[in-house]
PDB file of C-alpha atoms in Angstrom:
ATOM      1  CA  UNK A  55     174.442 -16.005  84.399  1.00 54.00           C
ATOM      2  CA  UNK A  56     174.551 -15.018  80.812  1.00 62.00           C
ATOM      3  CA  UNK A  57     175.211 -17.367  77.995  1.00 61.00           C
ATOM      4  CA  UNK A  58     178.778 -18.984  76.768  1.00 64.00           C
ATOM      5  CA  UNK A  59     180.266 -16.966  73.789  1.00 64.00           C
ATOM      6  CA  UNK A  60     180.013 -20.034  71.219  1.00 63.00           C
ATOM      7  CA  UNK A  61     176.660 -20.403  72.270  1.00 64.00           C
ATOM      8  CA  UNK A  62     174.154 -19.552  69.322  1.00 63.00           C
ATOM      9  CA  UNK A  63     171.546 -16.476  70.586  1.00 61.00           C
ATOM     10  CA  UNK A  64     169.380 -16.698  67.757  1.00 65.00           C
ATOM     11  CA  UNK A  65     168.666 -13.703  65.525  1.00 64.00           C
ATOM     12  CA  UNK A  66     169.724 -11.067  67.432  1.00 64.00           C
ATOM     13  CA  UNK A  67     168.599  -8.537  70.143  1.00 70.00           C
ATOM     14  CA  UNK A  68     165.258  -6.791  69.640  1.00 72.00           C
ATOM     15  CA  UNK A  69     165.707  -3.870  72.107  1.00 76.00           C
ATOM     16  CA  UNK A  70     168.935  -3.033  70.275  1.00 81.00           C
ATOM     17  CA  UNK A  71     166.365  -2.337  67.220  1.00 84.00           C
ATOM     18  CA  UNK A  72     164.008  -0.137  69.962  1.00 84.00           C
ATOM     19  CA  UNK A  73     167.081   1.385  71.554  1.00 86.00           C
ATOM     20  CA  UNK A  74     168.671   2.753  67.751  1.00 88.00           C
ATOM     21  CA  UNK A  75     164.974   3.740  66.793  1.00 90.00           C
ATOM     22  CA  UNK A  76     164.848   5.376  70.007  1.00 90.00           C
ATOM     23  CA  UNK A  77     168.065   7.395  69.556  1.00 91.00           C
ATOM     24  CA  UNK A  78     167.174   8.170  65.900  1.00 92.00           C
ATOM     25  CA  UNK A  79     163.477  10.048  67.294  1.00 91.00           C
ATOM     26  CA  UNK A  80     165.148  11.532  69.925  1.00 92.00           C
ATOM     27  CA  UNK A  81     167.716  12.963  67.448  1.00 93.00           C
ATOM     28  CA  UNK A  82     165.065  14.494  64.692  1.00 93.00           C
ATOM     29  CA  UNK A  83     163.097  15.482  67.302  1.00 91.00           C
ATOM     30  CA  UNK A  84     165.934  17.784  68.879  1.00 90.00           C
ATOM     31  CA  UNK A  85     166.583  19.168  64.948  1.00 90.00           C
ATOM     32  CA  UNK A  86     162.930  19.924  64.833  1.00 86.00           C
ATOM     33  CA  UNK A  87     163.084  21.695  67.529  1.00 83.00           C
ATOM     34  CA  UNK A  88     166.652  23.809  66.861  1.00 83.00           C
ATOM     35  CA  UNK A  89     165.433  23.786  63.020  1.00 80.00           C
ATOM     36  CA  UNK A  90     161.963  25.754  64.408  1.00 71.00           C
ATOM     37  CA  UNK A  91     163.551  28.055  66.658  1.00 70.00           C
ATOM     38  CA  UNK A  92     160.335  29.759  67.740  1.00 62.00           C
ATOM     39  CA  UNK A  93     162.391  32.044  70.305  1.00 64.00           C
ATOM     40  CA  UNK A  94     164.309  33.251  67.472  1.00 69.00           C
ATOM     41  CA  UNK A  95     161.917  34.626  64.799  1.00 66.00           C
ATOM     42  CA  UNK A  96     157.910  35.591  64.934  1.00 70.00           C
ATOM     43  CA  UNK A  97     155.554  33.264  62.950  1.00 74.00           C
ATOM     44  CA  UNK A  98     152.100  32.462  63.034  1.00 80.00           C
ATOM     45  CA  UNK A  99     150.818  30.730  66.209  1.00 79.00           C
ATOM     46  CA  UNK A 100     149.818  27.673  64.221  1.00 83.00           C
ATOM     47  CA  UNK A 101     153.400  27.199  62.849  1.00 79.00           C
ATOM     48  CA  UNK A 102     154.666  27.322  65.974  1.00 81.00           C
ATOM     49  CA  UNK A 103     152.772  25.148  68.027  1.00 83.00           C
ATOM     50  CA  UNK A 104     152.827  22.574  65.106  1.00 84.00           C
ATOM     51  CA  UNK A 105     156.584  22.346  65.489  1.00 83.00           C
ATOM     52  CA  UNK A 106     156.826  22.595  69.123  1.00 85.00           C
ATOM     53  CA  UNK A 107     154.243  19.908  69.177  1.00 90.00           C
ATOM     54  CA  UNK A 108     155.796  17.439  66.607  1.00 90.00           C
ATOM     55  CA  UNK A 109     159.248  18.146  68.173  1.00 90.00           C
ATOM     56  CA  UNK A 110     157.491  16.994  71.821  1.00 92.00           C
ATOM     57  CA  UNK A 111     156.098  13.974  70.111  1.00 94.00           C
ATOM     58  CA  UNK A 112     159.177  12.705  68.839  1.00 93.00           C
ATOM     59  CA  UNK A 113     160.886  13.235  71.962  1.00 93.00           C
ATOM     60  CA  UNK A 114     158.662  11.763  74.250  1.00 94.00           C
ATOM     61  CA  UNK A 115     158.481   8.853  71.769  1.00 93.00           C
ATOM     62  CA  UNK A 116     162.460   8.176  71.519  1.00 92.00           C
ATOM     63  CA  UNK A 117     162.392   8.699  75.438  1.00 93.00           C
ATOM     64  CA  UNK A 118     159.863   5.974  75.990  1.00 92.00           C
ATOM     65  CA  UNK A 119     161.836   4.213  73.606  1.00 89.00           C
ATOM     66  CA  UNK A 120     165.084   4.444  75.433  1.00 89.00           C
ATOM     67  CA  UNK A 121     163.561   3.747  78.689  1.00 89.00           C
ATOM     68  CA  UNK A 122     161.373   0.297  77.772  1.00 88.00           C
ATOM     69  CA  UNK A 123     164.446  -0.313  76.639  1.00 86.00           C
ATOM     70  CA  UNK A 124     166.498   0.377  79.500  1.00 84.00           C
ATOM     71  CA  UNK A 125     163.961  -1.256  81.981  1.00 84.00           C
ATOM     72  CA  UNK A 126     164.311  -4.349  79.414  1.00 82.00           C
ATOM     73  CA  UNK A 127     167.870  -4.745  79.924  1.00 80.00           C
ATOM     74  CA  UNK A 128     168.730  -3.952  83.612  1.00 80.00           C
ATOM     75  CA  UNK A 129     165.152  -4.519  85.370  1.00 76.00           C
ATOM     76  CA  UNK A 130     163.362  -6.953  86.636  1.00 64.00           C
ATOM     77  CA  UNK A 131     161.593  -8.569  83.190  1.00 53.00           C
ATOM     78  CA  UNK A 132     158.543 -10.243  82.982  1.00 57.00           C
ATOM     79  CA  UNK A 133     160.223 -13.702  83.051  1.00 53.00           C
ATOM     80  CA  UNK A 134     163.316 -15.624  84.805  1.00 55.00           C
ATOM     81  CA  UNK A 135     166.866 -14.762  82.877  1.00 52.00           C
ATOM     82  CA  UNK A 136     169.013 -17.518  82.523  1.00 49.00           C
TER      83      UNK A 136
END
């Protein structure tokens, strides 16, 4: 079961710190990507996959992110939870 609501939990929750970090790459990573628009206007091929490839990077990285934390919260953990 979880833990009584006067019960002190420390400093707080670190996948709430992974989850928000998360969020925030998965959010600059989708402006990156509508900010580029590479199906909208010609550029140089090296523009283009620089931005599609930082854009992928960021959104792979907040989706990892989200899902560690995810697996963290409603998984089966490396540990009993009490």
């Amino acid at each position: 079961m979880g833990t009584p609501p006067y019960e002190h939990r420390g400093a707080g929750d670190p996948t709430a710190v992974r989850g928000a970090l998360g969020l925030a790459l998965l959010a600059v990573g989708g402006w990156v990507l509508t900010t580029a628009r590479p199906w909208q206007k010609p550029g140089s091929a090296l523009v283009l996959g620089a931005g599609w490839t930082v854009s992928a990077v960021l959104l792979l990285g907040g989706l990892a992110l989200l899902a560690r934390c995810v697996r963290t919260v409603h998984g089966d953990g490396p540990g009993p939870r009490d």
